[in-house]
Structure formats: C-alpha cells, structure tokens
C-alpha cells in the first residue's frame, strides 16, 4: 500500500465534494449558481464527481446580466447540454426593459439592478434554500472571513458581525422558511489551485481565458473588448486588435483584459507567477468605493 | 519550449505538495498580524497591487508609524479596520516550494474564545505568540488551554519582539522555562520554541543575524518540515453515511467522507445502528474505482447485500465498533450570545447525524485563565464546561482525543438555529454517574404542593394491607416473571389489591423511547420506581419484575420508593440455567445482533442484602415463603 497521504489538490477536492454532498442531503431545494467563469467550471465538475455515477440532484442557474461576452453564453449552453445539466437562466426583466446597462447607467447601477437584484428575484422566484457560489477566500479581503455555509436572512442580507460559528467539517444547515444559506465549496482554493485543477482534470473553460487577437479599446487604463454593437460608437471607433486574454469574466464593458501571450494553461500559470497583479483588479466594480465588495456582499451580491 | 517544460515541472511539483492548516493566537499587541503579514510577504505571495493599496491605506490609518503596516493586509472588514482589531476568524493562503499553508487568524481578546475555538477546530498546528517583554501571561495560558482542548498536537511558541529585549538569550530561556512549567498540566505532545522579531523579520523566514545563540529552525523552516501526517487516525474505520445515491434501481451507493481508518474493497463491514453486516463490493473515489480509501477522502461505497441504510448511519468493522450511546460526557464551549438554557431540547449534529439533545448536568465550569473549576448553573458566551448530555437517538462516537471526526459535535438552538455550542466528547458516562438531572429547587417546591385528603390509616383499613413494593431482580431467564405472575394471582385470590409491573408493560409505553443501554436502563428503572412510589402511597401493593443489574441503581430505587417499603427478592439462578430457560436473547447477543444483556456483555451485580433469595426451580415453595414473609412483616393481610 502507498503512503496514506493525499496532495493538497486532492484534499481541497475532497473538502469541496463533502460540502456539496452535505448541501444535497440537508436542503430541500438547492441550486448551483453558475457564472461561466473558471471557478464555476471547477465547481460544476466537483458536483458532477460528488454524485457520480448518478446525476447531480440540483440545477445550475445563471443570472444573465444581458451584457455577458457572447462566447460565455455559447459556452454555457453547450456545456449544460453536453453534460446533462438542468440549466436555469434568469435575468431582471424590468431592468432589461427599462434599458439598464453599464454605458447608460454606470457600473454601480448596472451591477445592482442586473446582477444583485436579478439574483435576489431569481432566488425568491424559485424558493431556493441553498445556493452554491464559486467564491474563494483569497480573492478579496472581506471574503477571507466568510463562512463556508454563509447564512442569509429573509432579505438575502449577510451580517458579517453575526455569523454562525463554523467548526470542524460540521456545517449548520438549519434555516427557517424564507432564509437561506450561500455555500462556498471553493472557499479554501487559491487561483493557482483552480488552474492546477483545470489542468489535472481537463476541464473545459471559456476560450476568452486564452490569449488571442481581439478588438480592444483602452478605457481609463482598462482594456475593454468590443463584443457587440452596444458599445458607444465613439468608443468602439478607437478599437485596435491586441493580443489579450481575460483573467476573470463578467460583463464585457466592466471586465478588463490583459496583454498576454498565454494560450495554454501552463503559460497562464507561468504568467500568473510572474505578473504580479491580483485577479480582481480587472474587475471595474470593486473600485467604486472603499470597502465596496463588503458593501455589495451585505446587500446580497455573491 | 524549454520554459514551457519548466512550468510543467513546476506544476507537477506543486501538485504534490501537502497542505498544512495552522492557527495563530495572540493579541494585536503581540504583533500577530505583523507576523502573518511577513510570512505572506516574505514568501512572495503578496501581489503588487495589494501592496500599493496597502501603502495608501497605511498613510491614512496605519498604526506602524513610517513602516508598512502588515496588519492592514489581514484585517478585512471595514469597521474593524477603523477599530484596529481583528474580530473574527480570517483565513489566509500561502505556499512555499515545499508546502501549502492555510492560516486561520484569530483574535486574542478575552471575549473571543469562540473565534479561537473555531479556528483551532480545523488546524493541525498552532503558533502561540508571546511578547518577549511580557513573557507568559494569562492570555498565553488561555490560548494554550484552548489549543489543547481542541486537540491540536503541535505548538510553536513564538517569542516575539526579541529586538526590544536586546535579543537576550536569558530572557528567551526564562520564558521557555515558565511555559514548560505551565504546559505540563496539559497534554500537548509537540512544542517548539522560536525567538523572533516579526517587525524586523528575525527568524521568521530568514535566520536572525542578532541571535546567533539560537540554533533551532526559523519559523518558516519549521512550518515546512513539521510532520503532521501521522496525526490522522488510520486505525478505526468510521464511515458516516452522508448521502444515499440511487441513480438507477440496481445501483445503491453510500457517499461520505472517511472519518477515520481505511475502507477496502472486499472488507467486511457492519452498519450501525442496524448491526447488519455485508462486504464492500466497490469503492468509487473522485477518480473512479479504487481499491481503498482513507481520511480525508470522500468516496461512494457499494455493498454486496441490499441493506437499508440512510444518512447518519455508520459503516464500521464488526470487530472495532465505536460507542453507541445516548448519554455521554463532553467538554462544551458556549458560543451563543444567549446564555444556555438547560431545559432546551437542542439539535445536536455529530458527523452526518442530527438528533435532539438535552444537557443533564454541568459538572463544572473551567476558568480559561486559571484552569480552575467551579460549579455553575448554566454556561454563558465563551464559557467552557464539562457536561453530561442525553440525546434522543444513540450517537456512534469515539472519545475526541482518539478520534476528532467522531468525537466532535455542535449544538444548534431549536428556535434561532444558531450554532450555540461546540462539544468534544470525553466518553460515555460511568455507570455510577448515571441517574442525574439538573435539579431546580423552584420546580420542586411547586411540585411538592399537593397532599391527599385520605390518610395512610384510612387506606390500610380499606385495603387490609400496607402499600409496599416487592422488587424481583435476577438474570434474564431466571424465573422472575413466573414468580411475579403467580404471586399476583395468589395475592389477588386472597383479597389483596395488587399491581404488577414488568419489562414488557413498561417498555411498551412509559419508557418507549428508551433502549437497553446502561444509561437508558437506569432511566427506565427510575421511572418505574416513581410509579411504585405513587401506588404505594395510595395503599397499593406492587410487584416488580426487572433484571435491575446494578447495586447502585437498586439503591437509588429503594431511596425513591422509601427503604422501608422496598422489599428485594433475588432470583438466584446460574447463567447456564437462564440460557437454557430462555435461549432467544442470549443467542442474539452471542451472534452480535444485540448488546447489553446483563451476565453476558454487561455485569450483573448480585445483591448484597436481599431479604428473600430463591432458586427458580421451587415455585410453590417460593410463593409460600413470600406469603409467610408478608404476614410476618405485617404487610398482608393486616390483622
């Protein structure tokens, strides 16, 4: 027999699978929030493993802000169909019809209406009592103290001062009607762990993560890709082809690319080890105000 | 291309690293956040933009003067940043070429025992920080006690701020001596002492130029090298079933995390609580079929036989079983703002099993500062006590010190659903400690209110008898019931007013939720004794037929009923006789299908002072003896 140790990646995997199974066994109506990003892709693969050879006993839900990269939407639909997932897509109908968007209303209003409010409405509509998210504690300071099972009141609010103690691997899954738990199975993963796992498991990810020539406009230091005709014409006119890739994916006008030659996972990791910028800097929304991620999380954002 | 191979090699190497989870304890003043900041910074994992944001913040609200305030990297939440303290558990990640690390950073404040216990519950190692100028202080003792309570096996005592004591070896040695003297009272197998200065980086990641007298490892070296693999329990197989997988009619898998031990294909396993056995037909790991699995792997198990198994059940080896009890002793850390209400029926969650629990007794409260014990009615936030707990259904557990995974539990408030306490099981209760409930004098005063309008003399005149209890004890199959039923018949025929109680009458209702474990048996008999007392007080003769195997429990029964009204009859029969007389239960216990049969796997204590001792073979003689005895003692018939 080999030595009885497992490497860090398998340990994180085991922890995540344990968490996912615990939710499936403890809640009436769980859902897995799917952002189409690399972390979501890892989470989805872990769920598939957790119930192998059975089918995952909960659906995937994507909150479509209507401003996602087109490649993301294509990837989403194909992945769900090929892997037998029950996929729910929700968006904020009122927001969409009144024309909310980042160019017209700014990133703050857009994120609030089309992401946070859209999510809260969808959770209420389906009466989900547990929602998985792919957030990691090393992404951002306020996430470092979030629980793995993170309690939300009837209004989906997070109270960082009044979190339930969480000990060992014993998770408290008790909620009253209307309350819910956000569950973060990737809490203890780092960005490098995510890439390592994608490499180890051959997990498909959106091609936007890999470097390619793309039409790019530079906006206040951010490299924004022209993904459709909704970008203001004056802005789009300044576009030029640049070899870039994305470190995180969100709404295309709010997600900056980086100049990069990395077109394989190995090259991405290499780039990550040498380029020293943490990943959320390419997310425009975090810089709205001091402590802004914490504020958004209190209000119900993931 | 060459570079690409390098990165492949790096990734392959990185994948193989193991993971060390550690806890840091100490207060802001000890420079704890600075120490962690430096570990992260110096191991090159702080990204450039986080650093530039830090420089901006340091100028505005920093507490470190001109230098970079490493602590600001860690104190996440906005409100706390303004107070300059960390108030919750924050998790940090870094890695070196040898290992990956997760740091649980917990505050050292008096009121935050809760957070430290939380952080410690998942840690393999604790760094306890001491300010070299202050030495071992109350807080150090508190942190060390909590670390030992949570069963962490490795401690690094980091003596910080050595720069402020001129890097003095004498100061360091005397702190180490103090600490050693204190720590002998606790059980911590591995302690390592390091003198350092977090602010200047001495002995954190690099050896200090100012402390040449120190020949040990620096902090990072130690963290990279310390061996924690053997802390896991690979001996006792415990597989708590987390989720039952039933994708098709012919596949039934049991998913869960191996809590301890090794589960192999082909192994014989027993399912608790049904005690049915089968063989493992396959082990499905995260990568498909495998031959075996061990902690902390999560797998799906299939068995050769179709057995009804649900979440909360446990697979074990037939020759290595955990405790299966409803009553146990534990150390409890109270974590709720609301004080413990001992009359609450809490939810208890242990492994994947949830049931209800009540706190029967608080043996004592521990003062975390002095380690002294004191008596206590109810625990408040951040208090720790030794308690007795009774659960509605039996738990499958091991003492926490032997097995963290099966010895740990949390209590959940039934109304708020808060996690209100964390517990570590010491062991099942000793039989001598069994019958006990928190005693509330106010309740007793209210209950004692009523008094009958009929006097004892009137009852005696009516029934021509004294209300007493004839209590028959003896092994299963010793002829207790035969005697009891015939005695009831004879007394009835002679005009007595008599009630008979035996196992079957009581177990069908009065004690329906209780099983045959020693704890439940004690509770069963306690209830019976109270029924006897009520009947006796109303002038009724009672015949009881119960194995009642323990002397201390029979004594307690006598006290409840009243020693003058309690008349013990012992059926003196050999075990062989009993086994032949009523073989069914004995066979089941021998096959392992049942537990707790006195004389077999539980002791039967022969009564020292039974006034009547009978052999089972002479029924009529025995009956005659009892009738004579009742007459002699002026019990029945009365003159």
mmCIF file of N, CA, C and O in Angstrom, chain B residues 161-231:
data_model
loop_
_atom_site.group_PDB
_atom_site.id
_atom_site.type_symbol
_atom_site.label_atom_id
_atom_site.label_comp_id
_atom_site.label_asym_id
_atom_site.label_seq_id
_atom_site.Cartn_x
_atom_site.Cartn_y
_atom_site.Cartn_z
ATOM 1 N N UNK B 161 9.152 40.097 19.404
ATOM 2 C CA UNK B 161 9.708 41.371 19.880
ATOM 3 C C UNK B 161 11.034 41.168 20.614
ATOM 4 O O UNK B 161 11.333 41.867 21.587
ATOM 5 N N UNK B 162 11.813 40.194 20.149
ATOM 6 C CA UNK B 162 13.124 39.968 20.747
ATOM 7 C C UNK B 162 14.012 41.199 20.583
ATOM 8 O O UNK B 162 14.909 41.432 21.397
ATOM 9 N N UNK B 163 13.755 41.992 19.559
ATOM 10 C CA UNK B 163 14.540 43.219 19.359
ATOM 11 C C UNK B 163 14.390 44.178 20.550
ATOM 12 O O UNK B 163 15.298 44.935 20.859
ATOM 13 N N UNK B 164 13.247 44.106 21.201
ATOM 14 C CA UNK B 164 13.012 45.039 22.311
ATOM 15 C C UNK B 164 13.613 44.558 23.632
ATOM 16 O O UNK B 164 13.547 45.253 24.638
ATOM 17 N N UNK B 165 14.145 43.330 23.655
ATOM 18 C CA UNK B 165 14.857 42.857 24.861
ATOM 19 C C UNK B 165 16.321 42.561 24.510
ATOM 20 O O UNK B 165 16.944 41.656 25.091
ATOM 21 N N UNK B 166 16.828 43.316 23.562
ATOM 22 C CA UNK B 166 18.228 43.183 23.128
ATOM 23 C C UNK B 166 18.587 41.768 22.692
ATOM 24 O O UNK B 166 19.706 41.308 22.921
ATOM 25 N N UNK B 167 17.654 41.092 22.103
ATOM 26 C CA UNK B 167 17.895 39.728 21.600
ATOM 27 C C UNK B 167 18.504 38.840 22.685
ATOM 28 O O UNK B 167 19.392 38.033 22.428
ATOM 29 N N UNK B 168 18.020 38.981 23.899
ATOM 30 C CA UNK B 168 18.662 38.320 25.039
ATOM 31 C C UNK B 168 18.290 36.840 25.150
ATOM 32 O O UNK B 168 17.121 36.469 25.228
ATOM 33 N N UNK B 169 19.310 36.004 25.176
ATOM 34 C CA UNK B 169 19.114 34.559 25.319
ATOM 35 C C UNK B 169 18.515 34.243 26.689
ATOM 36 O O UNK B 169 17.676 33.360 26.825
ATOM 37 N N UNK B 170 18.960 34.974 27.703
ATOM 38 C CA UNK B 170 18.473 34.732 29.066
ATOM 39 C C UNK B 170 16.964 34.963 29.155
ATOM 40 O O UNK B 170 16.249 34.165 29.752
ATOM 41 N N UNK B 171 16.518 36.068 28.557
ATOM 42 C CA UNK B 171 15.085 36.352 28.579
ATOM 43 C C UNK B 171 14.323 35.223 27.893
ATOM 44 O O UNK B 171 13.345 34.689 28.423
ATOM 45 N N UNK B 172 14.815 34.826 26.721
ATOM 46 C CA UNK B 172 14.156 33.763 25.963
ATOM 47 C C UNK B 172 14.098 32.469 26.780
ATOM 48 O O UNK B 172 13.036 31.850 26.918
ATOM 49 N N UNK B 173 15.215 32.081 27.364
ATOM 50 C CA UNK B 173 15.255 30.824 28.126
ATOM 51 C C UNK B 173 14.311 30.855 29.314
ATOM 52 O O UNK B 173 13.662 29.861 29.632
ATOM 53 N N UNK B 174 14.232 31.994 29.965
ATOM 54 C CA UNK B 174 13.376 32.010 31.155
ATOM 55 C C UNK B 174 11.892 31.956 30.756
ATOM 56 O O UNK B 174 11.082 31.325 31.431
ATOM 57 N N UNK B 175 11.550 32.561 29.612
ATOM 58 C CA UNK B 175 10.166 32.433 29.119
ATOM 59 C C UNK B 175 9.857 30.972 28.783
ATOM 60 O O UNK B 175 8.811 30.442 29.139
ATOM 61 N N UNK B 176 10.815 30.312 28.133
ATOM 62 C CA UNK B 176 10.598 28.895 27.774
ATOM 63 C C UNK B 176 10.387 28.050 29.027
ATOM 64 O O UNK B 176 9.520 27.175 29.051
ATOM 65 N N UNK B 177 11.192 28.312 30.060
ATOM 66 C CA UNK B 177 11.054 27.555 31.306
ATOM 67 C C UNK B 177 9.671 27.759 31.931
ATOM 68 O O UNK B 177 9.002 26.802 32.326
ATOM 69 N N UNK B 178 9.265 29.021 31.998
ATOM 70 C CA UNK B 178 7.933 29.338 32.542
ATOM 71 C C UNK B 178 6.855 28.567 31.803
ATOM 72 O O UNK B 178 5.935 28.001 32.390
ATOM 73 N N UNK B 179 6.982 28.590 30.496
ATOM 74 C CA UNK B 179 5.954 27.966 29.672
ATOM 75 C C UNK B 179 5.933 26.457 29.876
ATOM 76 O O UNK B 179 4.872 25.858 30.018
ATOM 77 N N UNK B 180 7.120 25.872 29.925
ATOM 78 C CA UNK B 180 7.197 24.415 30.132
ATOM 79 C C UNK B 180 6.548 24.023 31.455
ATOM 80 O O UNK B 180 5.861 23.018 31.543
ATOM 81 N N UNK B 181 6.812 24.823 32.492
ATOM 82 C CA UNK B 181 6.219 24.522 33.797
ATOM 83 C C UNK B 181 4.701 24.522 33.741
ATOM 84 O O UNK B 181 4.040 23.684 34.328
ATOM 85 N N UNK B 182 4.192 25.483 33.004
ATOM 86 C CA UNK B 182 2.739 25.588 32.918
ATOM 87 C C UNK B 182 2.132 24.451 32.081
ATOM 88 O O UNK B 182 1.108 23.874 32.431
ATOM 89 N N UNK B 183 2.811 24.119 31.004
ATOM 90 C CA UNK B 183 2.184 23.262 29.996
ATOM 91 C C UNK B 183 2.177 21.781 30.389
ATOM 92 O O UNK B 183 1.447 20.983 29.811
ATOM 93 N N UNK B 184 2.946 21.424 31.427
ATOM 94 C CA UNK B 184 2.945 20.022 31.852
ATOM 95 C C UNK B 184 1.557 19.572 32.302
ATOM 96 O O UNK B 184 1.250 18.397 32.284
ATOM 97 N N UNK B 185 0.721 20.546 32.681
ATOM 98 C CA UNK B 185 -0.630 20.188 33.132
ATOM 99 C C UNK B 185 -1.545 19.790 31.976
ATOM 100 O O UNK B 185 -2.616 19.249 32.172
ATOM 101 N N UNK B 186 -1.152 20.139 30.750
ATOM 102 C CA UNK B 186 -1.999 19.868 29.581
ATOM 103 C C UNK B 186 -1.306 18.809 28.732
ATOM 104 O O UNK B 186 -0.110 18.591 28.858
ATOM 105 N N UNK B 187 -2.070 18.162 27.881
ATOM 106 C CA UNK B 187 -1.424 17.135 27.070
ATOM 107 C C UNK B 187 -1.183 17.648 25.648
ATOM 108 O O UNK B 187 -2.090 17.647 24.822
ATOM 109 N N UNK B 188 0.021 18.120 25.405
ATOM 110 C CA UNK B 188 0.400 18.566 24.069
ATOM 111 C C UNK B 188 1.717 17.876 23.724
ATOM 112 O O UNK B 188 2.737 18.108 24.367
ATOM 113 N N UNK B 189 1.668 16.971 22.745
ATOM 114 C CA UNK B 189 2.846 16.142 22.511
ATOM 115 C C UNK B 189 4.068 16.885 21.954
ATOM 116 O O UNK B 189 5.192 16.466 22.171
ATOM 117 N N UNK B 190 3.863 17.974 21.211
ATOM 118 C CA UNK B 190 4.994 18.545 20.480
ATOM 119 C C UNK B 190 5.012 20.068 20.619
ATOM 120 O O UNK B 190 4.096 20.743 20.156
ATOM 121 N N UNK B 191 6.032 20.610 21.276
ATOM 122 C CA UNK B 191 6.142 22.074 21.438
ATOM 123 C C UNK B 191 7.521 22.532 20.956
ATOM 124 O O UNK B 191 8.539 21.915 21.288
ATOM 125 N N UNK B 192 7.540 23.592 20.161
ATOM 126 C CA UNK B 192 8.797 24.115 19.615
ATOM 127 C C UNK B 192 8.910 25.594 19.954
ATOM 128 O O UNK B 192 7.935 26.331 19.818
ATOM 129 N N UNK B 193 10.085 26.023 20.422
ATOM 130 C CA UNK B 193 10.263 27.411 20.863
ATOM 131 C C UNK B 193 11.136 28.180 19.875
ATOM 132 O O UNK B 193 12.219 27.723 19.514
ATOM 133 N N UNK B 194 10.663 29.343 19.427
ATOM 134 C CA UNK B 194 11.454 30.155 18.493
ATOM 135 C C UNK B 194 11.476 31.621 18.956
ATOM 136 O O UNK B 194 10.425 32.226 19.149
ATOM 137 N N UNK B 195 12.681 32.196 19.111
ATOM 138 C CA UNK B 195 12.768 33.630 19.402
ATOM 139 C C UNK B 195 12.731 34.403 18.088
ATOM 140 O O UNK B 195 13.426 34.043 17.146
ATOM 141 N N UNK B 196 11.912 35.434 17.991
ATOM 142 C CA UNK B 196 11.869 36.150 16.717
ATOM 143 C C UNK B 196 11.460 37.606 16.861
ATOM 144 O O UNK B 196 11.051 38.063 17.932
ATOM 145 N N UNK B 197 11.614 38.327 15.788
ATOM 146 C CA UNK B 197 11.082 39.680 15.710
ATOM 147 C C UNK B 197 10.322 39.793 14.390
ATOM 148 O O UNK B 197 10.929 39.772 13.313
ATOM 149 N N UNK B 198 8.992 39.848 14.498
ATOM 150 C CA UNK B 198 8.174 39.880 13.293
ATOM 151 C C UNK B 198 8.397 41.187 12.544
ATOM 152 O O UNK B 198 8.478 41.218 11.318
ATOM 153 N N UNK B 199 8.543 42.269 13.294
ATOM 154 C CA UNK B 199 8.680 43.586 12.685
ATOM 155 C C UNK B 199 9.939 43.648 11.819
ATOM 156 O O UNK B 199 9.916 44.155 10.707
ATOM 157 N N UNK B 200 11.051 43.097 12.349
ATOM 158 C CA UNK B 200 12.309 43.169 11.608
ATOM 159 C C UNK B 200 12.595 41.928 10.780
ATOM 160 O O UNK B 200 13.574 41.878 10.061
ATOM 161 N N UNK B 201 11.785 40.913 10.955
ATOM 162 C CA UNK B 201 11.971 39.707 10.159
ATOM 163 C C UNK B 201 13.000 38.732 10.713
ATOM 164 O O UNK B 201 13.420 37.821 10.008
ATOM 165 N N UNK B 202 13.399 38.866 11.967
ATOM 166 C CA UNK B 202 14.361 37.916 12.536
ATOM 167 C C UNK B 202 13.716 36.557 12.782
ATOM 168 O O UNK B 202 12.705 36.478 13.475
ATOM 169 N N UNK B 203 14.330 35.510 12.251
ATOM 170 C CA UNK B 203 13.880 34.123 12.461
ATOM 171 C C UNK B 203 12.450 33.864 11.989
ATOM 172 O O UNK B 203 11.814 32.920 12.452
ATOM 173 N N UNK B 204 11.926 34.700 11.102
ATOM 174 C CA UNK B 204 10.610 34.405 10.545
ATOM 175 C C UNK B 204 10.808 33.544 9.308
ATOM 176 O O UNK B 204 10.481 32.367 9.294
ATOM 177 N N UNK B 205 11.415 34.166 8.280
ATOM 178 C CA UNK B 205 11.696 33.425 7.060
ATOM 179 C C UNK B 205 13.202 33.239 6.922
ATOM 180 O O UNK B 205 13.682 32.254 6.377
ATOM 181 N N UNK B 206 13.942 34.216 7.463
ATOM 182 C CA UNK B 206 15.405 34.153 7.411
ATOM 183 C C UNK B 206 15.938 34.051 8.835
ATOM 184 O O UNK B 206 15.348 34.580 9.773
ATOM 185 N N UNK B 207 17.085 33.387 8.982
ATOM 186 C CA UNK B 207 17.700 33.300 10.303
ATOM 187 C C UNK B 207 18.130 34.698 10.744
ATOM 188 O O UNK B 207 18.472 35.544 9.921
ATOM 189 N N UNK B 208 18.115 34.906 12.036
ATOM 190 C CA UNK B 208 18.453 36.225 12.562
ATOM 191 C C UNK B 208 19.963 36.408 12.662
ATOM 192 O O UNK B 208 20.688 35.497 13.057
ATOM 193 N N UNK B 209 20.394 37.610 12.324
ATOM 194 C CA UNK B 209 21.813 37.925 12.484
ATOM 195 C C UNK B 209 22.125 38.287 13.926
ATOM 196 O O UNK B 209 23.272 38.297 14.346
ATOM 197 N N UNK B 210 21.097 38.587 14.691
ATOM 198 C CA UNK B 210 21.322 39.062 16.060
ATOM 199 C C UNK B 210 21.188 37.966 17.117
ATOM 200 O O UNK B 210 21.382 38.222 18.294
ATOM 201 N N UNK B 211 20.735 36.790 16.686
ATOM 202 C CA UNK B 211 20.535 35.728 17.688
ATOM 203 C C UNK B 211 21.312 34.480 17.288
ATOM 204 O O UNK B 211 20.747 33.413 17.047
ATOM 205 N N UNK B 212 22.620 34.653 17.219
ATOM 206 C CA UNK B 212 23.485 33.529 16.815
ATOM 207 C C UNK B 212 23.410 32.401 17.837
ATOM 208 O O UNK B 212 23.735 31.258 17.540
ATOM 209 N N UNK B 213 23.009 32.759 19.061
ATOM 210 C CA UNK B 213 22.914 31.733 20.106
ATOM 211 C C UNK B 213 21.783 30.742 19.859
ATOM 212 O O UNK B 213 21.719 29.681 20.441
ATOM 213 N N UNK B 214 20.862 31.104 18.973
ATOM 214 C CA UNK B 214 19.740 30.198 18.698
ATOM 215 C C UNK B 214 20.108 29.271 17.546
ATOM 216 O O UNK B 214 20.448 29.738 16.456
ATOM 217 N N UNK B 215 20.043 27.971 17.789
ATOM 218 C CA UNK B 215 20.475 27.022 16.755
ATOM 219 C C UNK B 215 19.322 26.247 16.127
ATOM 220 O O UNK B 215 19.538 25.375 15.306
ATOM 221 N N UNK B 216 18.119 26.564 16.552
ATOM 222 C CA UNK B 216 16.975 25.833 16.012
ATOM 223 C C UNK B 216 16.563 26.361 14.648
ATOM 224 O O UNK B 216 17.255 27.170 14.028
ATOM 225 N N UNK B 217 15.412 25.902 14.171
ATOM 226 C CA UNK B 217 14.903 26.322 12.866
ATOM 227 C C UNK B 217 14.218 27.674 12.988
ATOM 228 O O UNK B 217 13.681 28.013 14.049
ATOM 229 N N UNK B 218 14.213 28.411 11.890
ATOM 230 C CA UNK B 218 13.379 29.602 11.888
ATOM 231 C C UNK B 218 11.931 29.175 11.647
ATOM 232 O O UNK B 218 11.659 28.005 11.344
ATOM 233 N N UNK B 219 11.006 30.102 11.796
ATOM 234 C CA UNK B 219 9.595 29.747 11.788
ATOM 235 C C UNK B 219 9.169 29.056 10.489
ATOM 236 O O UNK B 219 8.532 27.995 10.522
ATOM 237 N N UNK B 220 9.517 29.639 9.367
ATOM 238 C CA UNK B 220 9.066 29.055 8.101
ATOM 239 C C UNK B 220 9.672 27.671 7.880
ATOM 240 O O UNK B 220 8.976 26.746 7.474
ATOM 241 N N UNK B 221 10.961 27.542 8.200
ATOM 242 C CA UNK B 221 11.590 26.216 8.084
ATOM 243 C C UNK B 221 10.826 25.188 8.897
ATOM 244 O O UNK B 221 10.542 24.092 8.434
ATOM 245 N N UNK B 222 10.500 25.580 10.119
ATOM 246 C CA UNK B 222 9.799 24.642 10.995
ATOM 247 C C UNK B 222 8.445 24.267 10.396
ATOM 248 O O UNK B 222 8.077 23.094 10.351
ATOM 249 N N UNK B 223 7.721 25.278 9.921
ATOM 250 C CA UNK B 223 6.396 25.012 9.345
ATOM 251 C C UNK B 223 6.494 24.110 8.116
ATOM 252 O O UNK B 223 5.620 23.297 7.857
ATOM 253 N N UNK B 224 7.571 24.268 7.371
ATOM 254 C CA UNK B 224 7.729 23.441 6.169
ATOM 255 C C UNK B 224 8.052 21.996 6.522
ATOM 256 O O UNK B 224 7.699 21.087 5.802
ATOM 257 N N UNK B 225 8.754 21.810 7.659
ATOM 258 C CA UNK B 225 9.265 20.469 7.967
ATOM 259 C C UNK B 225 8.404 19.651 8.910
ATOM 260 O O UNK B 225 8.509 18.443 8.946
ATOM 261 N N UNK B 226 7.586 20.323 9.718
ATOM 262 C CA UNK B 226 6.899 19.585 10.785
ATOM 263 C C UNK B 226 6.028 18.462 10.198
ATOM 264 O O UNK B 226 5.345 18.637 9.197
ATOM 265 N N UNK B 227 6.122 17.301 10.837
ATOM 266 C CA UNK B 227 5.416 16.127 10.324
ATOM 267 C C UNK B 227 4.042 16.006 10.996
ATOM 268 O O UNK B 227 3.962 15.831 12.203
ATOM 269 N N UNK B 228 2.993 16.130 10.201
ATOM 270 C CA UNK B 228 1.657 16.051 10.799
ATOM 271 C C UNK B 228 0.832 14.897 10.231
ATOM 272 O O UNK B 228 -0.281 14.658 10.656
ATOM 273 N N UNK B 229 1.419 14.186 9.253
ATOM 274 C CA UNK B 229 0.680 13.105 8.572
ATOM 275 C C UNK B 229 0.147 12.061 9.535
ATOM 276 O O UNK B 229 -0.960 11.557 9.371
ATOM 277 N N UNK B 230 0.940 11.753 10.572
ATOM 278 C CA UNK B 230 0.531 10.656 11.461
ATOM 279 C C UNK B 230 -0.500 11.099 12.496
ATOM 280 O O UNK B 230 -0.919 10.310 13.333
ATOM 281 N N UNK B 231 -0.913 12.378 12.463
ATOM 282 C CA UNK B 231 -1.949 12.824 13.390
ATOM 283 C C UNK B 231 -3.308 12.227 13.052
ATOM 284 O O UNK B 231 -4.201 12.185 13.883
#
